[in-house]
Tab-separated table of C-alpha atoms and ligand atoms in Angstrom:
chain	number	residue	atom	x	y	z
A	1	MET	CA	18.694	4.107	15.243
A	2	SER	CA	17.891	6.647	12.536
A	3	ASN	CA	14.264	7.362	11.447
A	4	PRO	CA	13.503	5.412	8.390
A	5	TRP	CA	11.875	8.180	6.631
A	6	GLU	CA	15.183	10.368	6.806
A	7	ILE	CA	17.302	8.874	4.330
A	8	ASP	CA	20.250	10.935	3.081
A	9	ARG	CA	20.418	10.426	-0.785
A	10	GLN	CA	23.942	12.085	-0.652
A	11	CYS	CA	24.925	8.766	1.470
A	12	PHE	CA	24.462	6.631	-1.725
A	13	PRO	CA	27.517	4.404	-1.844
A	14	THR	CA	28.529	5.465	-5.258
A	15	THR	CA	31.810	3.611	-5.315
A	16	GLY	CA	30.411	0.745	-3.120
A	17	SER	CA	29.691	-2.916	-4.176
A	18	PRO	CA	26.303	-3.683	-5.924
A	19	ALA	CA	25.231	-5.358	-2.775
A	20	GLU	CA	25.931	-2.137	-0.708
A	21	GLN	CA	24.194	-0.158	-3.216
A	22	LEU	CA	21.154	-2.596	-3.370
A	23	LYS	CA	21.069	-2.293	0.498
A	24	PHE	CA	21.139	1.354	0.555
A	25	ILE	CA	18.329	1.649	-2.143
A	26	THR	CA	16.121	-1.106	-0.359
A	27	ARG	CA	15.462	1.603	2.397
A	28	TYR	CA	13.201	3.356	0.030
A	29	ALA	CA	11.162	0.246	-0.872
A	30	LEU	CA	10.419	-0.190	3.025
A	31	LEU	CA	8.477	3.146	3.000
A	32	ALA	CA	5.923	1.691	0.646
A	33	PRO	CA	2.234	1.156	1.675
A	34	SER	CA	1.224	-2.158	3.248
A	35	THR	CA	-2.124	-3.458	4.641
A	36	HIS	CA	-2.230	-2.647	8.245
A	37	ASN	CA	1.379	-1.414	7.872
A	38	THR	CA	2.385	-5.081	8.295
A	39	GLN	CA	5.313	-4.577	5.880
A	40	PRO	CA	5.024	-8.281	5.011
A	41	TRP	CA	8.446	-8.499	3.251
A	42	LYS	CA	11.738	-10.069	3.363
A	43	PHE	CA	14.650	-9.082	1.145
A	44	ILE	CA	17.988	-11.124	0.543
A	45	ILE	CA	20.823	-9.531	-1.278
A	46	GLN	CA	23.416	-11.640	-3.179
A	47	HIS	CA	26.058	-9.516	-5.016
A	48	ASP	CA	23.998	-7.761	-7.830
A	49	GLU	CA	20.893	-9.453	-7.114
A	50	LEU	CA	18.058	-8.852	-4.701
A	51	LYS	CA	15.320	-11.608	-3.898
A	52	LEU	CA	11.990	-10.292	-2.430
A	53	TYR	CA	10.167	-12.834	-0.342
A	54	ALA	CA	6.553	-12.659	1.235
A	55	ASP	CA	6.670	-12.837	5.099
A	56	ARG	CA	3.774	-15.070	5.721
A	57	SER	CA	4.299	-14.589	9.654
A	58	ARG	CA	2.903	-11.138	8.993
A	59	GLN	CA	-0.247	-12.088	7.142
A	60	LEU	CA	-3.636	-10.801	8.380
A	61	THR	CA	-5.376	-14.379	8.527
A	62	GLU	CA	-8.817	-12.512	9.257
A	63	ALA	CA	-8.856	-9.781	6.752
A	64	ASP	CA	-6.715	-11.374	4.335
A	65	PRO	CA	-7.073	-15.028	4.482
A	66	SER	CA	-5.663	-15.692	0.631
A	67	GLY	CA	-2.631	-13.618	1.079
A	68	ARG	CA	-3.901	-11.343	-1.658
A	69	GLU	CA	-3.273	-7.788	0.306
A	70	LEU	CA	0.064	-9.261	1.561
A	71	VAL	CA	1.332	-10.018	-1.755
A	72	MET	CA	-0.137	-6.534	-3.220
A	73	SER	CA	1.935	-4.921	-0.422
A	74	CYS	CA	5.071	-6.566	-1.426
A	75	GLY	CA	4.120	-5.535	-5.048
A	76	ALA	CA	3.975	-1.932	-3.817
A	77	ALA	CA	7.428	-2.346	-2.085
A	78	LEU	CA	8.950	-3.693	-5.304
A	79	GLY	CA	7.453	-0.826	-7.247
A	80	GLN	CA	8.890	1.517	-4.982
A	81	LEU	CA	12.339	-0.189	-5.176
A	82	ARG	CA	12.160	0.041	-9.171
A	83	VAL	CA	11.381	3.847	-8.728
A	84	ALA	CA	14.547	4.362	-6.392
A	85	LEU	CA	16.975	2.102	-8.559
A	86	GLN	CA	15.988	4.275	-11.647
A	87	HIS	CA	16.792	7.547	-9.489
A	88	PHE	CA	20.342	6.102	-8.621
A	89	GLY	CA	20.893	5.308	-12.290
A	90	LEU	CA	20.736	1.496	-11.876
A	91	ASP	CA	18.782	-0.497	-14.508
A	92	PRO	CA	16.790	-3.290	-13.000
A	93	GLU	CA	16.077	-6.729	-14.642
A	94	VAL	CA	13.083	-7.763	-12.869
A	95	SER	CA	11.557	-11.458	-12.868
A	96	LEU	CA	8.074	-11.963	-10.981
A	97	LEU	CA	7.429	-15.263	-9.200
A	98	PRO	CA	10.795	-16.826	-10.502
A	99	ASP	CA	10.350	-20.408	-9.230
A	100	SER	CA	6.854	-22.072	-9.329
A	101	ASN	CA	8.345	-24.615	-6.521
A	102	GLU	CA	8.796	-21.472	-4.080
A	103	PRO	CA	5.474	-19.394	-4.361
A	104	ASP	CA	6.758	-16.946	-1.583
A	105	TRP	CA	9.669	-16.026	-3.603
A	106	LEU	CA	7.975	-13.066	-5.361
A	107	ALA	CA	10.684	-11.347	-7.345
A	108	ARG	CA	14.223	-11.319	-8.307
A	109	VAL	CA	15.774	-7.997	-9.284
A	110	LYS	CA	19.192	-8.028	-11.066
A	111	ILE	CA	20.958	-4.637	-11.378
A	112	SER	CA	23.624	-3.032	-13.730
A	113	PRO	CA	24.539	0.448	-14.063
A	114	SER	CA	22.595	2.375	-16.949
A	115	ASN	CA	22.548	5.690	-18.797
A	116	VAL	CA	18.937	4.806	-19.922
A	117	TYR	CA	16.469	6.573	-17.766
A	118	ASP	CA	12.789	5.738	-17.499
A	119	ASP	CA	11.180	9.050	-17.961
A	120	GLN	CA	7.821	7.947	-16.358
A	121	LEU	CA	9.456	6.515	-13.392
A	122	LEU	CA	11.942	9.152	-12.487
A	123	PRO	CA	9.374	11.999	-11.220
A	124	LEU	CA	7.921	9.300	-8.946
A	125	PHE	CA	10.914	9.437	-6.567
A	126	ASP	CA	9.981	12.792	-5.265
A	127	GLY	CA	6.378	11.283	-4.022
A	128	ILE	CA	8.456	8.667	-1.769
A	129	PHE	CA	8.683	11.102	1.114
A	130	LYS	CA	5.379	12.865	0.442
A	131	ARG	CA	3.079	9.840	0.357
A	132	HIS	CA	1.208	9.038	3.490
A	133	THR	CA	-2.243	7.389	3.812
A	134	SER	CA	-4.517	10.115	4.925
A	135	ARG	CA	-7.770	9.059	6.516
A	136	THR	CA	-9.375	12.314	7.160
A	137	ALA	CA	-12.123	14.360	5.080
A	138	PHE	CA	-10.754	15.402	1.586
A	139	ALA	CA	-11.437	18.858	0.134
A	140	SER	CA	-14.026	19.023	-2.671
A	141	THR	CA	-11.284	20.074	-5.048
A	142	ALA	CA	-11.290	18.096	-8.296
A	143	VAL	CA	-8.122	15.866	-9.181
A	144	PRO	CA	-6.753	17.418	-12.353
A	145	GLN	CA	-7.449	15.450	-15.617
A	146	GLN	CA	-3.673	15.239	-16.554
A	147	VAL	CA	-3.147	13.431	-12.961
A	148	ILE	CA	-5.925	10.865	-13.963
A	149	ASP	CA	-4.631	10.393	-17.415
A	150	LYS	CA	-0.933	9.797	-15.946
A	151	ILE	CA	-2.079	7.592	-13.189
A	152	THR	CA	-4.058	5.373	-15.845
A	153	ASP	CA	-0.991	5.191	-17.921
A	154	LEU	CA	1.290	4.007	-15.193
A	155	ALA	CA	-1.068	1.067	-14.274
A	156	GLY	CA	-1.338	0.286	-17.881
A	157	ARG	CA	2.356	-0.263	-18.328
A	158	LEU	CA	1.876	-3.193	-15.985
A	159	GLY	CA	-1.292	-4.498	-17.645
A	160	VAL	CA	-3.401	-3.259	-14.563
A	161	GLY	CA	-6.677	-1.504	-15.377
A	162	VAL	CA	-8.188	1.441	-13.768
A	163	ALA	CA	-11.746	2.623	-13.279
A	164	PHE	CA	-13.050	6.098	-11.909
A	165	ILE	CA	-16.364	6.614	-10.461
A	166	SER	CA	-17.924	9.654	-11.408
A	167	ASP	CA	-21.602	8.668	-11.151
A	168	ALA	CA	-23.376	10.145	-8.105
A	169	ASP	CA	-25.495	7.106	-8.025
A	170	GLN	CA	-22.580	4.705	-8.154
A	171	GLN	CA	-20.925	6.637	-5.441
A	172	GLN	CA	-23.985	6.547	-3.114
A	173	GLN	CA	-24.254	2.768	-3.814
A	174	LEU	CA	-20.570	2.175	-3.052
A	175	ALA	CA	-20.653	4.521	0.264
A	176	ARG	CA	-23.611	1.979	1.488
A	177	LEU	CA	-21.693	-1.053	0.582
A	178	VAL	CA	-18.545	0.124	2.347
A	179	ALA	CA	-20.725	0.697	5.484
A	180	GLU	CA	-22.109	-2.446	5.164
A	181	GLY	CA	-18.810	-4.107	4.923
A	182	ASP	CA	-17.600	-2.272	8.203
A	183	GLN	CA	-20.665	-3.627	9.971
A	184	LEU	CA	-20.060	-7.085	8.865
A	185	LEU	CA	-16.263	-7.225	9.530
A	186	PHE	CA	-16.619	-5.461	12.992
A	187	LYS	CA	-19.214	-8.195	13.987
A	188	ASN	CA	-16.512	-10.724	13.771
A	189	LYS	CA	-14.614	-10.759	17.045
A	190	ASN	CA	-11.557	-12.193	15.506
A	191	PHE	CA	-11.391	-9.396	12.914
A	192	ARG	CA	-11.412	-6.874	15.821
A	193	LEU	CA	-8.834	-8.856	17.655
A	194	GLU	CA	-6.594	-8.943	14.573
A	195	LEU	CA	-7.056	-5.082	13.950
A	196	ARG	CA	-6.359	-4.340	17.648
A	197	ARG	CA	-3.144	-6.373	17.306
A	198	TRP	CA	-1.870	-4.074	14.597
A	199	LEU	CA	-3.112	-0.762	16.251
A	200	ARG	CA	-0.347	1.258	17.807
A	201	GLY	CA	-0.815	3.907	20.773
A	202	LYS	CA	1.033	7.149	21.005
A	203	ASP	CA	3.872	5.698	23.149
A	204	SER	CA	4.323	2.577	21.238
A	205	ASN	CA	8.016	1.983	19.984
A	206	THR	CA	7.172	-0.986	17.756
A	207	LYS	CA	7.944	-0.160	14.111
A	208	ASP	CA	4.959	-1.343	12.320
A	209	GLY	CA	1.146	-1.182	12.553
A	210	ILE	CA	-1.440	1.634	12.424
A	211	ALA	CA	-1.198	4.578	14.633
A	212	SER	CA	-4.463	5.095	16.340
A	213	ARG	CA	-4.135	8.881	15.729
A	214	SER	CA	-4.088	8.121	12.093
A	215	LEU	CA	-7.707	6.553	12.099
A	216	GLY	CA	-9.363	10.097	12.156
A	217	LEU	CA	-10.693	9.316	15.496
A	218	PRO	CA	-11.612	12.408	17.831
A	219	ALA	CA	-8.275	13.117	19.770
A	220	TRP	CA	-9.682	11.947	23.159
A	221	LEU	CA	-10.679	8.576	21.792
A	222	ALA	CA	-7.402	7.784	19.933
A	223	PRO	CA	-5.671	6.398	23.040
A	224	LEU	CA	-8.534	4.020	23.761
A	225	ALA	CA	-9.076	2.976	20.163
A	226	ALA	CA	-7.463	-0.421	20.533
A	227	TYR	CA	-9.244	-1.406	23.569
A	228	ILE	CA	-12.632	-0.179	22.216
A	229	ILE	CA	-12.109	-2.088	18.929
A	230	GLN	CA	-11.336	-5.342	20.619
A	231	LYS	CA	-14.071	-5.179	23.279
A	232	LEU	CA	-16.933	-3.256	21.457
A	233	ASP	CA	-18.672	-3.675	18.127
A	234	VAL	CA	-17.974	-0.068	16.912
A	235	GLY	CA	-18.905	-1.207	13.169
A	236	ASP	CA	-21.974	1.472	13.037
A	237	MET	CA	-19.663	4.126	14.033
A	238	VAL	CA	-16.874	3.226	11.809
A	239	ALA	CA	-19.502	2.604	8.920
A	240	ARG	CA	-21.086	6.246	9.231
A	241	ASN	CA	-17.461	7.839	9.098
A	242	ASP	CA	-16.390	5.708	5.993
A	243	ALA	CA	-19.622	6.096	4.017
A	244	GLN	CA	-19.182	9.897	4.507
A	245	LEU	CA	-15.604	9.810	3.305
A	246	VAL	CA	-16.761	7.692	0.154
A	247	LEU	CA	-19.616	10.094	-0.506
A	248	THR	CA	-17.488	13.294	-0.157
A	249	ALA	CA	-14.362	11.807	-2.177
A	250	PRO	CA	-13.465	13.910	-5.288
A	251	LEU	CA	-12.216	10.847	-7.103
A	252	LEU	CA	-12.999	6.977	-6.416
A	253	VAL	CA	-10.581	4.708	-8.170
A	254	ILE	CA	-10.627	0.920	-8.829
A	255	LEU	CA	-7.675	-1.164	-9.783
A	256	HIS	CA	-8.513	-4.233	-11.459
A	257	THR	CA	-6.679	-7.060	-13.274
A	258	PRO	CA	-7.554	-9.762	-15.728
A	259	GLU	CA	-7.338	-12.782	-13.404
A	260	ASN	CA	-7.082	-13.158	-9.533
A	261	GLN	CA	-3.746	-14.809	-9.204
A	262	PRO	CA	-0.586	-14.003	-7.236
A	263	MET	CA	1.060	-12.387	-10.577
A	264	ASP	CA	-2.031	-9.940	-10.678
A	265	TRP	CA	-1.671	-9.314	-7.012
A	266	LEU	CA	2.054	-8.444	-7.540
A	267	LEU	CA	1.287	-6.165	-10.507
A	268	ALA	CA	-1.702	-4.369	-8.798
A	269	GLY	CA	0.581	-3.682	-5.917
A	270	GLN	CA	3.374	-2.151	-8.132
A	271	ALA	CA	0.737	-0.042	-10.233
A	272	LEU	CA	-0.742	1.105	-6.754
A	273	ASP	CA	2.525	2.244	-5.763
A	274	TRP	CA	3.370	4.225	-8.831
A	275	MET	CA	0.076	5.901	-8.857
A	276	LEU	CA	0.306	6.888	-5.312
A	277	LEU	CA	3.676	8.163	-5.862
A	278	PHE	CA	2.694	10.301	-8.835
A	279	ALA	CA	-0.178	11.651	-6.792
A	280	ALA	CA	1.747	12.350	-3.834
A	281	ALA	CA	4.438	14.157	-5.973
A	282	ASN	CA	1.567	16.349	-6.831
A	283	ARG	CA	0.579	16.749	-3.355
A	284	ILE	CA	-2.438	14.508	-3.902
A	285	ASN	CA	-3.464	12.162	-0.866
A	286	ALA	CA	-4.964	8.662	-0.850
A	287	SER	CA	-6.799	6.208	1.494
A	288	PHE	CA	-8.304	2.952	1.068
A	289	PHE	CA	-11.795	1.100	1.539
A	290	SER	CA	-11.061	-2.575	1.374
A	291	GLN	CA	-14.101	-3.775	3.184
A	292	PRO	CA	-16.128	-4.635	0.156
A	293	LEU	CA	-13.278	-6.608	-1.150
A	294	GLU	CA	-12.677	-8.298	2.454
A	295	ALA	CA	-16.144	-8.827	3.856
A	296	PRO	CA	-17.867	-11.972	2.984
A	297	GLY	CA	-20.468	-11.850	0.164
A	298	LEU	CA	-19.846	-8.263	-0.771
A	299	LEU	CA	-17.595	-8.771	-3.723
A	300	SER	CA	-20.335	-9.667	-6.400
A	301	ARG	CA	-22.290	-6.665	-5.203
A	302	PHE	CA	-19.315	-4.553	-5.594
A	303	ASN	CA	-18.952	-5.850	-9.205
A	304	GLU	CA	-22.513	-5.288	-10.011
A	305	ILE	CA	-21.884	-1.508	-9.023
A	306	VAL	CA	-18.909	-0.910	-10.752
A	307	GLN	CA	-19.376	-2.782	-13.690
A	308	ILE	CA	-15.754	-3.424	-14.610
A	309	SER	CA	-14.277	-6.373	-16.732
A	310	GLY	CA	-11.910	-8.438	-14.537
A	311	GLN	CA	-11.232	-8.795	-10.733
A	312	PRO	CA	-11.225	-5.682	-8.696
A	313	GLN	CA	-8.128	-5.627	-6.490
A	314	LEU	CA	-8.022	-2.225	-4.874
A	315	PHE	CA	-10.673	0.567	-4.001
A	316	PHE	CA	-9.423	3.941	-2.788
A	317	ARG	CA	-9.987	7.660	-3.069
A	318	LEU	CA	-7.781	10.540	-4.165
A	319	GLY	CA	-8.043	14.032	-3.226
A	320	TYR	CA	-6.443	17.083	-1.237
A	321	ALA	CA	-6.235	16.732	2.369
A	322	VAL	CA	-3.913	17.983	5.265
A	323	ASP	CA	-0.764	16.021	5.055
A	324	ALA	CA	-0.829	12.748	7.410
A	325	LYS	CA	2.167	11.926	9.480
A	326	PRO	CA	4.540	9.257	8.372
A	327	SER	CA	3.794	5.913	9.926
A	328	ALA	CA	6.466	3.770	11.580
A	329	ARG	CA	8.785	1.307	9.467
A	330	ARG	CA	10.943	-1.518	10.651
A	331	ASP	CA	14.791	-0.910	10.396
A	332	VAL	CA	16.610	-2.025	7.223
A	333	ASP	CA	18.696	-4.662	9.076
A	334	THR	CA	15.498	-6.243	10.477
A	335	VAL	CA	14.316	-7.074	6.906
A	336	VAL	CA	17.311	-7.276	4.748
A	337	SER	CA	19.899	-10.048	4.789
A	338	MET	CA	23.101	-10.074	2.946
A	339	GLU	CA	24.338	-13.417	1.679
B	1	FMN	C1	-3.184	-3.819	-0.170
B	1	FMN	C2	-3.561	-2.576	0.900
B	1	FMN	C3	-4.785	-2.401	1.290
B	1	FMN	C4	-5.058	-1.378	2.365
B	1	FMN	N1	-6.292	-1.290	2.733
B	1	FMN	C5	-6.340	-0.396	3.654
B	1	FMN	C6	-7.841	-0.063	4.039
B	1	FMN	O1	-8.804	-0.887	3.870
B	1	FMN	N2	-8.022	0.890	5.045
B	1	FMN	C7	-7.171	1.762	5.465
B	1	FMN	O2	-7.406	2.573	6.129
B	1	FMN	N3	-5.789	1.801	4.851
B	1	FMN	C8	-5.610	0.591	4.116
B	1	FMN	N4	-4.111	0.571	3.423
B	1	FMN	C9	-3.288	1.689	3.935
B	1	FMN	C10	-2.345	0.943	5.142
B	1	FMN	O3	-2.862	0.868	6.316
B	1	FMN	C11	-1.041	1.875	5.034
B	1	FMN	O4	-0.229	1.817	3.931
B	1	FMN	C12	0.160	1.521	6.318
B	1	FMN	O5	-0.616	1.869	7.333
B	1	FMN	C13	1.113	2.344	6.278
B	1	FMN	O6	0.894	3.886	6.299
B	1	FMN	P1	1.321	4.834	5.215
B	1	FMN	O7	0.598	4.388	4.014
B	1	FMN	O8	0.847	6.335	5.673
B	1	FMN	O9	2.843	4.773	4.855
B	1	FMN	C14	-4.024	-0.524	2.681
B	1	FMN	C15	-2.728	-0.644	2.079
B	1	FMN	C16	-2.381	-1.480	1.160
B	1	FMN	C17	-1.135	-1.721	0.382
């Protein structure tokens, strides 16, 4: 089976049916980021319409009991699908959460050929192949102001707010909170077990999960990571590492929404994807710190530090790093069905 990251855009079925075209383009959506690389999505294609569903069997019941990160991950896939549709000249009509009786049906996307191009989305296509979560230290080089302005605009289109942390005192407090989050989460044996379930060793041929090598561990430790994480409380070690990454991050970003409902999560996921694609197209990397939003009791302290209006949904850093390797993806035929 071919590598999901190697899609030849010349193979787009220009004269194919809308369903064939949709299936081809969905391959780009599968490259979106997702929590623990769970890829918690399913797609059903019928003629010129695509339905996106949440796959609850892939939910992180310990780290994400409400399914907030699951829905944001699906939102990211939807954001990426919209960018790819634009690239191939198809105009998507998107409805979010189209049926209140079916909460796992997250979006309906109907396509028609178009001559109207979305100038904001077109340049993001280039970022699809360059975007990989990079968990190593970033250079101290500042992220250019025009990138900051652009990603703020992209999120604003979806009604998603963006806050940037530039105050050194806030940055230190956040580093301490992330470290505390690591310690709390790693004390929970079930959290460790869940993380271990999604960690993949060098020889793994599963097409999901986080490669141990991408965690920024010393090379000699990476092969043992899954075993160690399950058996030992390595919270202190992870905490020190993450705190340092927060402290030295050139730019810390928070995405926030007015409410904390599935609609907000879907929009935040799309906004995240567009921001990361724009960053990646400009060779800027990202990595996430979900601990303060996941660990019990830390959210209110996070809010006190960052002082934003609304609900924080994602906390991540942007900066320049050595490019990370692509992570595994499931094959298109596993997640897309044609009706
Ligand atoms: C909603 C969401 C939350 C995430 N939280 C974290 C996190 O807390 N820590 C982390 O290292 N990566 C986090 N990630 C990144 C995923 O682990 C990553 O996207 C996935 O492993 C696929 O790898 P890729 O982004 O390199 O394609 C998150 C991604 C999403 C979409």
